[in-house]
Every structure is written in structure tokens, then in C-alpha cells.
PDB file of C-alpha atoms in Angstrom:
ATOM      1  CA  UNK H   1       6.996 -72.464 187.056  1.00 36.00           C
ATOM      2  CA  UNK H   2      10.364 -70.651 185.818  1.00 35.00           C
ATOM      3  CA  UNK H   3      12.914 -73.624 185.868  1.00 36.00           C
ATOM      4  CA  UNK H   4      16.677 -71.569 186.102  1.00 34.00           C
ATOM      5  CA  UNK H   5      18.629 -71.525 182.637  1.00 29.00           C
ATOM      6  CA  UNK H   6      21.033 -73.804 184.289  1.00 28.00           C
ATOM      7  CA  UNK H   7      18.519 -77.021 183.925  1.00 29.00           C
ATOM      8  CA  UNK H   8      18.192 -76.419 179.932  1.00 28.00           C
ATOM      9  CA  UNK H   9      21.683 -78.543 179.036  1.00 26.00           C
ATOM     10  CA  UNK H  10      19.499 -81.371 180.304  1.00 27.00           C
ATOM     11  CA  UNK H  11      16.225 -80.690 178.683  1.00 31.00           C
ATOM     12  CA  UNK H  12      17.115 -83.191 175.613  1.00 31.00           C
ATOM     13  CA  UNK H  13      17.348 -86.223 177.588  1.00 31.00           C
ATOM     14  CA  UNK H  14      13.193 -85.902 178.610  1.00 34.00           C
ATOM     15  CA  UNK H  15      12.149 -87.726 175.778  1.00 35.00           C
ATOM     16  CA  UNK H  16      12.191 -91.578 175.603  1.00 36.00           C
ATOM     17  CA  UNK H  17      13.863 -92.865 172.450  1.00 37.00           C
ATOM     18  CA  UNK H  18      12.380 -96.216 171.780  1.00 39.00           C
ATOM     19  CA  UNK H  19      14.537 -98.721 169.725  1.00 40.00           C
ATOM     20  CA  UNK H  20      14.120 -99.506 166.303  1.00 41.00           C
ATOM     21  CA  UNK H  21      10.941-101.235 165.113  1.00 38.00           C
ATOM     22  CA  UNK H  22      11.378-104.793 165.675  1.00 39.00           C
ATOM     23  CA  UNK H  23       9.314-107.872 166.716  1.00 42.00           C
ATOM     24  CA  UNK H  24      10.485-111.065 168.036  1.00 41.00           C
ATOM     25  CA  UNK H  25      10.375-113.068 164.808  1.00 42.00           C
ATOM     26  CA  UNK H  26      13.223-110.614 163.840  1.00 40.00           C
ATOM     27  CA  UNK H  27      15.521-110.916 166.785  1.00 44.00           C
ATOM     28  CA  UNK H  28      15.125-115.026 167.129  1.00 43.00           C
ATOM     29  CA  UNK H  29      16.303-114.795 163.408  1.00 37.00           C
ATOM     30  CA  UNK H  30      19.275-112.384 163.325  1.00 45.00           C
ATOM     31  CA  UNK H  31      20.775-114.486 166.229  1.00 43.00           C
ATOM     32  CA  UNK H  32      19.284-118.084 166.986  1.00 48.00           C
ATOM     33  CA  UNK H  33      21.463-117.535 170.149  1.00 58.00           C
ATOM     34  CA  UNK H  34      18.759-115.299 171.710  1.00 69.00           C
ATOM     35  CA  UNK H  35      16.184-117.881 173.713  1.00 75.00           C
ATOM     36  CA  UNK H  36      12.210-116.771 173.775  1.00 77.00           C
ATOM     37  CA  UNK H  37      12.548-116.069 177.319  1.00 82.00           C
ATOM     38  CA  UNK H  38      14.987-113.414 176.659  1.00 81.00           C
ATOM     39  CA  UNK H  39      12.720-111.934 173.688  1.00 79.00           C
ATOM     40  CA  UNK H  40       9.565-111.957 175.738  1.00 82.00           C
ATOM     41  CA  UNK H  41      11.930-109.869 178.307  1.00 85.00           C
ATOM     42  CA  UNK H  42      12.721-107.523 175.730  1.00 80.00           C
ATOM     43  CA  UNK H  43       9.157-107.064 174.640  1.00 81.00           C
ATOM     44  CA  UNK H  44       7.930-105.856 178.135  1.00 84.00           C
ATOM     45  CA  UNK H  45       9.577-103.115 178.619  1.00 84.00           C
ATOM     46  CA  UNK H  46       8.152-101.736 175.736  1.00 82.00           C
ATOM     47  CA  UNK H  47       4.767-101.377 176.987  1.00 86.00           C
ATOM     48  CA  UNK H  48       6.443 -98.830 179.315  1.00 86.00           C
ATOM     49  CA  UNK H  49       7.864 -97.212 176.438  1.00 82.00           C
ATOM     50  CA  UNK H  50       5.041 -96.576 173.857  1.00 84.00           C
ATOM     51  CA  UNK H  51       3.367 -95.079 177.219  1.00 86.00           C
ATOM     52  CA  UNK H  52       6.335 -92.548 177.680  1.00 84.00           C
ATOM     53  CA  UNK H  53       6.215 -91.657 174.077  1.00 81.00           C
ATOM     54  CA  UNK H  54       2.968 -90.885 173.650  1.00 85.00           C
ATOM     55  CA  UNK H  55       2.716 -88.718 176.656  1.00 85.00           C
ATOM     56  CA  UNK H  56       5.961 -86.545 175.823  1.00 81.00           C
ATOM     57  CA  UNK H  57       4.462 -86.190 172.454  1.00 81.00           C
ATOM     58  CA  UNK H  58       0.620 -85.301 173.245  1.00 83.00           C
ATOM     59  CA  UNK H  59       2.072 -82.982 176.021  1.00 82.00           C
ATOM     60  CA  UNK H  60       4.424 -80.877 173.609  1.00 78.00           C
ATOM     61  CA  UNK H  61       2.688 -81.228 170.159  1.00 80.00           C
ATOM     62  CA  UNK H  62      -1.003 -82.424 170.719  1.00 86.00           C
ATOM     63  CA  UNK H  63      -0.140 -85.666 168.537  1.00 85.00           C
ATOM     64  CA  UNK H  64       1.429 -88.817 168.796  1.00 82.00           C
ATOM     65  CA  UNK H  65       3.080 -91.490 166.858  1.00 81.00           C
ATOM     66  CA  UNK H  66       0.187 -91.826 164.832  1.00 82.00           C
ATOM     67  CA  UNK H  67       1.033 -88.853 162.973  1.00 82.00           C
ATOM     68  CA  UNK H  68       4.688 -88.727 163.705  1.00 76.00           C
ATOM     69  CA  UNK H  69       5.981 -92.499 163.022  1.00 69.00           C
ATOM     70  CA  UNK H  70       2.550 -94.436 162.011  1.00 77.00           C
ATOM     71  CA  UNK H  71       4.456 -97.609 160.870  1.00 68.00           C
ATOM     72  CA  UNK H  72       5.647 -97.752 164.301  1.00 68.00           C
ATOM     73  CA  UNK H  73       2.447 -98.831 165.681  1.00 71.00           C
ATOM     74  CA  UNK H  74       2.000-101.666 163.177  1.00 74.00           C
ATOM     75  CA  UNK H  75      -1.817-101.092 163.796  1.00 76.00           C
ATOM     76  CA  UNK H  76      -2.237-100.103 167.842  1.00 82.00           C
ATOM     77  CA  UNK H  77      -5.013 -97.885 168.876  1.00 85.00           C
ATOM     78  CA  UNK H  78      -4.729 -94.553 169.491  1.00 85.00           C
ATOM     79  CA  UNK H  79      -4.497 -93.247 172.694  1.00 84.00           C
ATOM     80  CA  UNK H  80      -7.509 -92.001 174.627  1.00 84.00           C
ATOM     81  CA  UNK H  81      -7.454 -88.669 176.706  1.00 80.00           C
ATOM     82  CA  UNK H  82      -3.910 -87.684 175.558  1.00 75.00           C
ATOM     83  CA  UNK H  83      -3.277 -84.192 174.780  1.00 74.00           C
ATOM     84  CA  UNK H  84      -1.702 -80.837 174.163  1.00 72.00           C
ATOM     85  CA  UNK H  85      -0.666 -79.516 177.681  1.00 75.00           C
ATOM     86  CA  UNK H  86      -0.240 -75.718 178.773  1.00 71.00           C
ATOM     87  CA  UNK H  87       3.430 -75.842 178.331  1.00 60.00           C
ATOM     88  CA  UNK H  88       5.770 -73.182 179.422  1.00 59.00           C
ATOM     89  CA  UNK H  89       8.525 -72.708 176.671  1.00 56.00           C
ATOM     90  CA  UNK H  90      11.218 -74.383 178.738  1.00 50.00           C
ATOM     91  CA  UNK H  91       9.090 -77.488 179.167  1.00 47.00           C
ATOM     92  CA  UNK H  92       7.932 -77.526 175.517  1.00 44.00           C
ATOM     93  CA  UNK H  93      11.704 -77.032 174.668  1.00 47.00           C
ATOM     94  CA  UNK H  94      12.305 -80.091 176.529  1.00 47.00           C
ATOM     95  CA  UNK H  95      10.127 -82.221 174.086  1.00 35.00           C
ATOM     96  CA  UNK H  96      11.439 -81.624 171.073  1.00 35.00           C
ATOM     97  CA  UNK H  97      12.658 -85.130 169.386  1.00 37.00           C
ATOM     98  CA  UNK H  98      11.310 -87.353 167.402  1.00 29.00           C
ATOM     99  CA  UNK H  99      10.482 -90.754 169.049  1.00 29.00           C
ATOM    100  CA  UNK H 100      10.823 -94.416 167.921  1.00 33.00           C
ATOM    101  CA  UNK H 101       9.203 -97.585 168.558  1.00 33.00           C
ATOM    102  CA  UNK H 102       6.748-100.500 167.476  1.00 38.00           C
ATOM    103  CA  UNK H 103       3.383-102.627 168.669  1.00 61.00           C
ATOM    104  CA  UNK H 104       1.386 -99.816 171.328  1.00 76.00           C
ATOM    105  CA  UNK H 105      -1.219-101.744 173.322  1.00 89.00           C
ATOM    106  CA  UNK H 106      -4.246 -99.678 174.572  1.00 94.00           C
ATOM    107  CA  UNK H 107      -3.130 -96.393 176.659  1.00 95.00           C
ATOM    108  CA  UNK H 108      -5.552 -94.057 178.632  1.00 94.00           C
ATOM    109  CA  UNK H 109      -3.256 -90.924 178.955  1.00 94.00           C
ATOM    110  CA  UNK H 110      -6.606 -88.662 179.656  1.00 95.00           C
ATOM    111  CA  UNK H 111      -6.567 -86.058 182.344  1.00 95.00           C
ATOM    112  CA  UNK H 112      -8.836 -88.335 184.594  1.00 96.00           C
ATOM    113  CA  UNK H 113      -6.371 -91.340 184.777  1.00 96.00           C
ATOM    114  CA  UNK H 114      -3.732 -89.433 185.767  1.00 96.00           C
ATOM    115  CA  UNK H 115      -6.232 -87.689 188.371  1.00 97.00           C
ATOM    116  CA  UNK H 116      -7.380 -91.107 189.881  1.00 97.00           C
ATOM    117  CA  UNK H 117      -3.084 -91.533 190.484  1.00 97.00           C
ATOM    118  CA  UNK H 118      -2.918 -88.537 192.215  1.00 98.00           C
ATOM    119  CA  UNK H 119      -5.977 -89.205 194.436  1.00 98.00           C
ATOM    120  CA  UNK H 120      -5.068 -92.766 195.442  1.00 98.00           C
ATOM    121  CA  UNK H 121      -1.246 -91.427 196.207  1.00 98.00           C
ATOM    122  CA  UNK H 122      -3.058 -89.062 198.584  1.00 98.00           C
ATOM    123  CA  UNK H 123      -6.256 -91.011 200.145  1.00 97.00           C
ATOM    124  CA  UNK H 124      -8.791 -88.122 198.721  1.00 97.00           C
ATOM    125  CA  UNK H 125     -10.270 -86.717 196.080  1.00 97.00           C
ATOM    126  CA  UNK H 126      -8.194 -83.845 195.010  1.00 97.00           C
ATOM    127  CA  UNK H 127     -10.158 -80.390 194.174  1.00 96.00           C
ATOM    128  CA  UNK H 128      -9.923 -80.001 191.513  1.00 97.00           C
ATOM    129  CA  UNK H 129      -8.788 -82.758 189.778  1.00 98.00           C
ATOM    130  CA  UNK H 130      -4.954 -82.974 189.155  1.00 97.00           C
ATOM    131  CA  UNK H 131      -4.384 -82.334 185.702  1.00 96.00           C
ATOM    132  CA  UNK H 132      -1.236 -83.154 183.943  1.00 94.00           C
ATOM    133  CA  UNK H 133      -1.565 -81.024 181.107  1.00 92.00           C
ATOM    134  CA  UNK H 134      -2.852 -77.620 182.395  1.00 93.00           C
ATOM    135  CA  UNK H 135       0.717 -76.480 183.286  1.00 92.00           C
ATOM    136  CA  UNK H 136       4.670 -76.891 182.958  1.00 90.00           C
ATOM    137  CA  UNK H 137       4.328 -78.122 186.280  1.00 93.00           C
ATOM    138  CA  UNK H 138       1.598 -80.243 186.499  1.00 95.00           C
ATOM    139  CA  UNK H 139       3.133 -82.186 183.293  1.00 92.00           C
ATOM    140  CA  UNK H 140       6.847 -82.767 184.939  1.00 93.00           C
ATOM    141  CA  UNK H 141       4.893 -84.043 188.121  1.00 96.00           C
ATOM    142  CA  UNK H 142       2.868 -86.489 185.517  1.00 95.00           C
ATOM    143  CA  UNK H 143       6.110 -86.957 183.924  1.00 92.00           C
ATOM    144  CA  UNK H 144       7.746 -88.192 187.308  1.00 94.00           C
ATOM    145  CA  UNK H 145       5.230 -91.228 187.257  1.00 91.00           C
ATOM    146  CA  UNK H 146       6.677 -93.450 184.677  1.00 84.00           C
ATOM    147  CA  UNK H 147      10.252 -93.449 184.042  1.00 85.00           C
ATOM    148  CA  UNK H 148      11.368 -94.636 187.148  1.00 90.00           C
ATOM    149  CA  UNK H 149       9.207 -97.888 186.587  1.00 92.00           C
ATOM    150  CA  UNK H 150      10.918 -98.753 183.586  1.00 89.00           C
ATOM    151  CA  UNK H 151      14.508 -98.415 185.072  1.00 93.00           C
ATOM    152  CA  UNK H 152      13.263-100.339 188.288  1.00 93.00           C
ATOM    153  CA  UNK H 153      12.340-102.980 185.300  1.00 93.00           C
ATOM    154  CA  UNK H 154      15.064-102.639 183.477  1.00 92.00           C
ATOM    155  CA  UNK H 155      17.281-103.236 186.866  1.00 95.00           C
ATOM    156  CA  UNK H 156      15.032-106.171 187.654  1.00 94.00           C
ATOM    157  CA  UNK H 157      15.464-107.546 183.868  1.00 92.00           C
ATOM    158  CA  UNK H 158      18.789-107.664 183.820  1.00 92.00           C
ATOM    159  CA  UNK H 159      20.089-110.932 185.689  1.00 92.00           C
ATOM    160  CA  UNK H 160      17.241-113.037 184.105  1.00 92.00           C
ATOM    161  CA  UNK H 161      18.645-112.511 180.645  1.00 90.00           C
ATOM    162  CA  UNK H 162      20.659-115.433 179.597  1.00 88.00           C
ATOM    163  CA  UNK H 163      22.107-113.904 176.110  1.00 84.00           C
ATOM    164  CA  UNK H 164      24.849-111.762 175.863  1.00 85.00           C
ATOM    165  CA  UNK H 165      23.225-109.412 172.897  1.00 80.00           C
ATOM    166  CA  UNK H 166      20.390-109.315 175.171  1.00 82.00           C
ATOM    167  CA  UNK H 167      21.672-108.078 178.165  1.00 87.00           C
ATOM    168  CA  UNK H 168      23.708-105.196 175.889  1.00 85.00           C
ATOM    169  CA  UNK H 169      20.158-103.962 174.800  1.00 83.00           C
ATOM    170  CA  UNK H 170      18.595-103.438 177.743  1.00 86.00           C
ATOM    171  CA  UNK H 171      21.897-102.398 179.526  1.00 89.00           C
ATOM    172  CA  UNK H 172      21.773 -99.581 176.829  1.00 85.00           C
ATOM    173  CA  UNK H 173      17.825 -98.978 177.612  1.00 84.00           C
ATOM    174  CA  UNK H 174      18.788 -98.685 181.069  1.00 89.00           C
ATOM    175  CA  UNK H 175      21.283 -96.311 180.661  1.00 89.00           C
ATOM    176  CA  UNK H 176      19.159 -93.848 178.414  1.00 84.00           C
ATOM    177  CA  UNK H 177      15.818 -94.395 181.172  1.00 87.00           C
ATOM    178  CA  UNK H 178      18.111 -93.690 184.461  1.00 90.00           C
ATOM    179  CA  UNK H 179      18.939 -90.336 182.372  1.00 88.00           C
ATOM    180  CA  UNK H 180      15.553 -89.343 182.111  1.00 87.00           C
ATOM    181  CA  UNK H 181      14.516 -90.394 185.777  1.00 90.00           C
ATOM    182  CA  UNK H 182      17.327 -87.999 186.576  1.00 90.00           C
ATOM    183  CA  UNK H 183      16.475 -84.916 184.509  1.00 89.00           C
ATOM    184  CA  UNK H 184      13.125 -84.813 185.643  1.00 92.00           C
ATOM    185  CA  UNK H 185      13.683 -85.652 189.094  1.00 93.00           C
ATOM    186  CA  UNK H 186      16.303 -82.804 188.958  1.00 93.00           C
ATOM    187  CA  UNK H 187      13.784 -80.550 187.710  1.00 92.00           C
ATOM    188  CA  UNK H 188      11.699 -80.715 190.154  1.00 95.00           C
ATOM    189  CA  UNK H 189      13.822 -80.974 193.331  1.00 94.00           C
ATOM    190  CA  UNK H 190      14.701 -77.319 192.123  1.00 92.00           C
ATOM    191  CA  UNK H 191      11.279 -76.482 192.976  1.00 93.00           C
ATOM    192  CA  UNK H 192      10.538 -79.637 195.602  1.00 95.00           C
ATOM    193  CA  UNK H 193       9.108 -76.217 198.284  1.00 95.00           C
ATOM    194  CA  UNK H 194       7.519 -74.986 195.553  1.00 96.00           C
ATOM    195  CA  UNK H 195       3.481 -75.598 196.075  1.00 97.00           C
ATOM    196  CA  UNK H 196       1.435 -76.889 193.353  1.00 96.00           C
ATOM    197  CA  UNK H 197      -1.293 -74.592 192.377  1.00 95.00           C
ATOM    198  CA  UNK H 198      -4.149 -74.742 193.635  1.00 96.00           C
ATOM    199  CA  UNK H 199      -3.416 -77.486 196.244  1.00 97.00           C
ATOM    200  CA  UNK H 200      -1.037 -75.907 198.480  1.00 96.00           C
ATOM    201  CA  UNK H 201       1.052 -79.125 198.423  1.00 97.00           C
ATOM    202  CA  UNK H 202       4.450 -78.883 197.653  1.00 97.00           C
ATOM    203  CA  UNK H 203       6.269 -80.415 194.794  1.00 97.00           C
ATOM    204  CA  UNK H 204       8.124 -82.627 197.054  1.00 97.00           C
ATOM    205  CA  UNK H 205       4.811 -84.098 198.636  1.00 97.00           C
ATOM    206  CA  UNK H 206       3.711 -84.924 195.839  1.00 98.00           C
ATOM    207  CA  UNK H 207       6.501 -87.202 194.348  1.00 97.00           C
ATOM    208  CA  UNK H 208       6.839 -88.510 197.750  1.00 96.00           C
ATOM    209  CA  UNK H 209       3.017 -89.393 198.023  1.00 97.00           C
ATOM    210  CA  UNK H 210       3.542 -90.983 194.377  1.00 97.00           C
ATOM    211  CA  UNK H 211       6.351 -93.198 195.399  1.00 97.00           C
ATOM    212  CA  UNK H 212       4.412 -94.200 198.418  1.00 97.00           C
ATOM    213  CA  UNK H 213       1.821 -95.372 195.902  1.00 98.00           C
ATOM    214  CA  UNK H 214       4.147 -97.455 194.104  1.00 97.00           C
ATOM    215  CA  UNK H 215       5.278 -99.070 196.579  1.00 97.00           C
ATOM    216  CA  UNK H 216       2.176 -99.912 198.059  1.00 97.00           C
ATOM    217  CA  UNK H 217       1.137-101.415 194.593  1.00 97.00           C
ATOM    218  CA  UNK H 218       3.950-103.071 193.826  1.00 97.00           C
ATOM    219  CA  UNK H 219       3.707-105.238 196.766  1.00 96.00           C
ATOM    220  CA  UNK H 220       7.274-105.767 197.376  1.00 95.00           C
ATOM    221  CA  UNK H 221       8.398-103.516 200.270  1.00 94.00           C
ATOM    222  CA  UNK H 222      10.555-100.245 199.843  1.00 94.00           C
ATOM    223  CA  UNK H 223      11.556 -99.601 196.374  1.00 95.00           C
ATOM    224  CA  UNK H 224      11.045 -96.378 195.325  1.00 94.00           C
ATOM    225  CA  UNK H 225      11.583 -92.611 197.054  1.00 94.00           C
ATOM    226  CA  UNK H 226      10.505 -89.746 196.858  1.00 94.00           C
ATOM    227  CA  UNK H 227      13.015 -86.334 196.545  1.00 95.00           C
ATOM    228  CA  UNK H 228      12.900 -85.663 200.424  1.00 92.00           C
ATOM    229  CA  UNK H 229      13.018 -88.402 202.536  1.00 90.00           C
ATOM    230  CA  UNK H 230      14.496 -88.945 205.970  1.00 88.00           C
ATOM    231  CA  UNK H 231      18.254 -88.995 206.592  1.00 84.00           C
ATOM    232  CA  UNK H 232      18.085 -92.821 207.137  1.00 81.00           C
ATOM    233  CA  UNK H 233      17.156 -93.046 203.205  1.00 81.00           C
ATOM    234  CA  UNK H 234      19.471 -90.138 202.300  1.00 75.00           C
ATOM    235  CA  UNK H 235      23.251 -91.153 200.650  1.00 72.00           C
ATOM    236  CA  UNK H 236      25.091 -92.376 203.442  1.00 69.00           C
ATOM    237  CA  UNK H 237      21.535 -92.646 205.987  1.00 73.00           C
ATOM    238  CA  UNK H 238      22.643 -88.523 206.213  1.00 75.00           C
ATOM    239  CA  UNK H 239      20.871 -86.524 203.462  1.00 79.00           C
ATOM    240  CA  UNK H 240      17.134 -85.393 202.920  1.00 87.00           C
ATOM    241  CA  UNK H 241      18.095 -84.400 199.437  1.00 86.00           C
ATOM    242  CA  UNK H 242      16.738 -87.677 196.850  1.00 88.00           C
ATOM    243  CA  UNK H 243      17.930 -86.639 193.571  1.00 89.00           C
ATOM    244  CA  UNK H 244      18.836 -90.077 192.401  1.00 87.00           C
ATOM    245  CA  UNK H 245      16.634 -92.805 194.361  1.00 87.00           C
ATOM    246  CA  UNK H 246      18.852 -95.992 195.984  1.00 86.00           C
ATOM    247  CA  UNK H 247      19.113 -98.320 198.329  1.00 85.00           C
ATOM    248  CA  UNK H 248      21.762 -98.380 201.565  1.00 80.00           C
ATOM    249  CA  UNK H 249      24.560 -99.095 199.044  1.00 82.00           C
ATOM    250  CA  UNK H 250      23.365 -96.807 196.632  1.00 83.00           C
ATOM    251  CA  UNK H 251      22.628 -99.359 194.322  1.00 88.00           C
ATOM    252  CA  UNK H 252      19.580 -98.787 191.644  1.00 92.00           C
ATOM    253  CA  UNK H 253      16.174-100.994 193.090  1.00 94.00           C
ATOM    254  CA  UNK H 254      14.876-103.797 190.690  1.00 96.00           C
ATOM    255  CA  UNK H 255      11.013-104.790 190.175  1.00 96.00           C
ATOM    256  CA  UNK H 256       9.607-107.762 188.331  1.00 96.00           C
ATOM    257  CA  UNK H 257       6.679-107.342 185.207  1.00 95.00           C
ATOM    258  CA  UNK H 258       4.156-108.700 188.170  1.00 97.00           C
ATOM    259  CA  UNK H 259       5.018-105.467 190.203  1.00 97.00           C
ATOM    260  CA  UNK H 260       5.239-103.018 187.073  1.00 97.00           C
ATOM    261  CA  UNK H 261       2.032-104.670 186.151  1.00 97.00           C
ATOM    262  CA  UNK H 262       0.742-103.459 189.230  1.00 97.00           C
ATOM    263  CA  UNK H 263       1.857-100.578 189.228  1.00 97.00           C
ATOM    264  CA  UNK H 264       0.704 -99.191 186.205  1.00 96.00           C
ATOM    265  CA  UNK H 265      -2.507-101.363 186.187  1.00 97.00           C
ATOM    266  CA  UNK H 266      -3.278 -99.057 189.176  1.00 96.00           C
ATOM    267  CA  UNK H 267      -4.934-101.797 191.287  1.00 96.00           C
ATOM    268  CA  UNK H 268      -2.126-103.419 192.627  1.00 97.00           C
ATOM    269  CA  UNK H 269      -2.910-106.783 190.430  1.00 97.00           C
ATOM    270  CA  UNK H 270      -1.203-107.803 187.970  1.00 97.00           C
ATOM    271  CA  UNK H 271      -4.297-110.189 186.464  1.00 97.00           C
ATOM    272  CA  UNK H 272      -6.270-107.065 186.055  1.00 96.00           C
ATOM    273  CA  UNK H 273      -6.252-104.630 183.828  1.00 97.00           C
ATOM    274  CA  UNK H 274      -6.562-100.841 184.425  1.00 96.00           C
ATOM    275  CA  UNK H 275      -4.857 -97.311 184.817  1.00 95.00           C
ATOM    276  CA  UNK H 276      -3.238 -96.420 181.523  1.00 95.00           C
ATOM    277  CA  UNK H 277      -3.585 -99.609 180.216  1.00 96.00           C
ATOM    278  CA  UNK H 278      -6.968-100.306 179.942  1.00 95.00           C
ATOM    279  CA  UNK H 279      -7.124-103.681 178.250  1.00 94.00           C
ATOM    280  CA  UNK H 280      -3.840-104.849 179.602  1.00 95.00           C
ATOM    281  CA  UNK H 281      -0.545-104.787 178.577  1.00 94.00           C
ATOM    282  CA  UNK H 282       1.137-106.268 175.457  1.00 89.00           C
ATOM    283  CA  UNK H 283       3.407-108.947 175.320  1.00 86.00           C
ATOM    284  CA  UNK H 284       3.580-112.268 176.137  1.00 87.00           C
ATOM    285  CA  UNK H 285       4.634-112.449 179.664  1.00 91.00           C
ATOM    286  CA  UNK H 286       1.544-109.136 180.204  1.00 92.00           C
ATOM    287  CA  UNK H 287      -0.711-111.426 178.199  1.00 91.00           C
ATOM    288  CA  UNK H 288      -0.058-114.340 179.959  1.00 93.00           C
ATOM    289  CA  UNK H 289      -1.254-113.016 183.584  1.00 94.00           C
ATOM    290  CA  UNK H 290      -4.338-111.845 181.935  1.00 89.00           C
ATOM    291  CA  UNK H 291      -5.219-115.548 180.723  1.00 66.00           C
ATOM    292  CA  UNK H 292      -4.679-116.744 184.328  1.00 54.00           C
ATOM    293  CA  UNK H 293      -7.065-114.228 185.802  1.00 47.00           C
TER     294      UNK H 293
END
């Protein structure tokens, strides 16, 4: 993959930068305006986060926040399967900053996990095995998985808030997520005829056959595209070209924690654990759907 000089003012924006440490004891007592349901809103997301982070970081460095910000964790496990990936130097160039965040629940960030994505998006076993980290490629495809969740979360969160302070937050998050989404679906719409080695698939099958997936998991009808799609889901219902994915007006999707939970669970369930979360997701509203199962 040789991405054109022209991409590299963007590169920056790649990594996720989680907020502050913080937990929900600390935001009920800076403002006693802030209701729980707002703070367990604000804690979701983050499971989304901590997963971003310690891909980016694995992929670029071969470590995570365990050795880069270990009071961030306040204790999680370490991830399983992440790793150094066979970076070229634009893509490595591209992960560069240091990352931010708190509680990590239980990720599974190995090779295989991402593999077992791949073959569900496509209906068969791919040979061999789609790796995210053998290649610059390979990890921007991997990297097209996730942060176009979290802004269809983010979206989703938005009108449930009820606190002014809480609705700036993850307006902000929102704002920095859609920017990654962007980069790295601009990226690889440079390259959507390229095919991916060795499958003979091109780029833009494959983030098309991902947001298929999604969808399918998510349960909730059409909410995510890939970057070529047919005129009627073009701007205007007259472009292939899907930089930035939206609906007839436009306008950004929204999905609830159930459908992220599906999503990322991998099994289209939110009362079942799986994918790159193993043991579920933290939280309370994550934690709660696992008691009901």
C-alpha cells in the first residue's frame, strides 16, 4: 500500500483520544446536576474507546496502555492477541500519540477475532485468515471496524441525555470520533479498487461486506455503508462515492448500546458476550443485559 503524500495532513486524527480518567463517583460530585442515567451514558461509550486505544497502540508500538498510561486502567486486564502489526511508515506515522482513558473491560484484539469478522462479513472462511496486523493495509481495513460504531453511539446518545454538561461531552466525543471515521474511510476510498492481497477482493468489498455485517447484527435495518454503494445511497440518491456514510438527508445514523452490543459482541445479542469483548462489556447499562441473560 503507498497512500499519496496528500493523505498525511490527516494522519494525526487516527488515534482515539480518550478523556481524562474519571469514574462516575467523580462526575455525580463535581455537578449534582448530572442524573445516573446520564453517567451510565457516558460510561458506555468508553468500552468502545479502551478498544480503539489499544488497537492503535499494539498496531504501531507492540504495547498498550499498560505500559504507556497504567493508572488509566485502574486494574483491567490486558488485552489478549493484540500486537505489533507490519506497518508501512505512513501508517505507523499515523499512530503516533499518546492515548488517554480509564476502567478497560476484557478485549480480544488477536489476529483470530478479527479473522472470525471478516469471515462472517463474507459467509466463508477466508484463506488465509484475514490478519489485521500483517500489513498497512490489512490494519486500516481492521481499523475501519470500530470507529464508526462509536459515532453511530454517540449520535444515538445524544437526545437521551438530560444534562446540559453532559450532552457538551459527548457532543465533543462525537466530534473527535466522526474525524477519525473520516480519515480512515478517506484512506481507503483512495485505494477502494485496490485488491487486498492475497484475496483478490477489493478494498471497497471489503468495507462494504463489513457494513453489511453490522447491519445485520445490529438488528435495526440500514445504518451503516460501505464506500461504494448504489446511487440511491449516494449524496443526493446520485453518487457511488461513500466517503462520509448518511442517510437521505445526509444526516449522521444513530444506534442504541443493545445494537453496539451486538455488534461488537459479534453474535448479534446483546445478552451474550463475545468478539472483542469476551466477558462482556463494562458499565452499567453492558452489565445490566448480561444479568438478564
Amino acid at each position: 500500500m503507498a497512500p499519496t503524500a496528500s493523505t498525511s495532513v490527516f494522519a494525526a486524527l487516527l488515534i482515539l483520544l480518550l478523556p481524562r480518567s474519571f469514574s462516575s463517583e467523580e462526575l455525580i460530585d463535581t455537578d449534582n446536576l448530572i442524573p445516573q442515567s446520564d453517567v451510565d451514558l457516558l460510561e458506555f461509550p468508553l468500552n468502545l474507546e479502551f478498544l480503539e486505544a489499544e488497537f492503535f497502540l499494539y498496531g504501531a508500538f507492540g504495547y498498550g496502555l499498560d505500559k504507556v498510561a497504567p493508572n488509566l486502567t485502574q486494574g483491567g486486564p490486558t488485552p489478549t492477541g493484540a500486537r505489533w502489526a507490519h506497518l508501512d511508515p505512513f501508517t505507523w506515522d499515523a499512530i503516533q500519540r499518546k492515548v488517554k482513558g480509564f476502567t478497560r473491560p476484557q478485549l480480544d484484539l488477536s489476529a483470530a477475532s478479527f479473522a472470525k469478522v471478516a469471515d462472517s462479513a463474507f459467509g466463508h472462511p477466508l484463506h488465509p485468515p484475514f490478519n489485521p496486523y500483517s500489513s498497512g493495509l490489512h490494519f486500516l481495513l481492521a481499523s475501519y471496524l470500530v470507529p464508526y460504531v462509536g459515532l453511530t453511539g454517540y449520535v444515538g446518545t445524544v437526545p437521551k441525555l438530560q444534562g446540559a454538561t453532559s450532552r457538551r461531552l459527548v457532543v465533543g466525543l462525537l466530534g473527535v470520533e466522526s474525524g477519525q471515521d473520516a480519515v480512515i474511510r478517506a484512506l481507503l476510498y483512495e485505494h477502494s479498487r485496490t485488491k487486498v492481497p492475497p484475496y483478490g477482493i477489493t478494498v471497497a468489498e471489503f468495507t462494504n461486506r463489513f457494513s453489511a455485517l453490522r447491519d445485520r447484527l445490529g438488528h435495526a435495518g440500514l445504518k451503516d455503508e460501505g464506500l461504494v454503494v448504489p446511487p440511491s445511497l449516494g449524496a443526493e440518491g446520485r453518487s457511488k462515492g461513500n466517503v462520509l456514510a448518511g442517510d437521505a438527508d445526509s444526516v449522521a445514523y444513530d444506534r442504541t448500546p443493545e445494537e453496539i452490543l451486538r455488534i461488537v459482541y459479534g453474535g448479534g445479542n446483546e445478552h451474550v458476550p463475545g468478539g472483542f469483548y469476551p466477558k462482556g462489556a463494562n458499565g452499567r447499562i453492558a452489565r445490566s443485559h448480561l444479568q438478564t441473560s
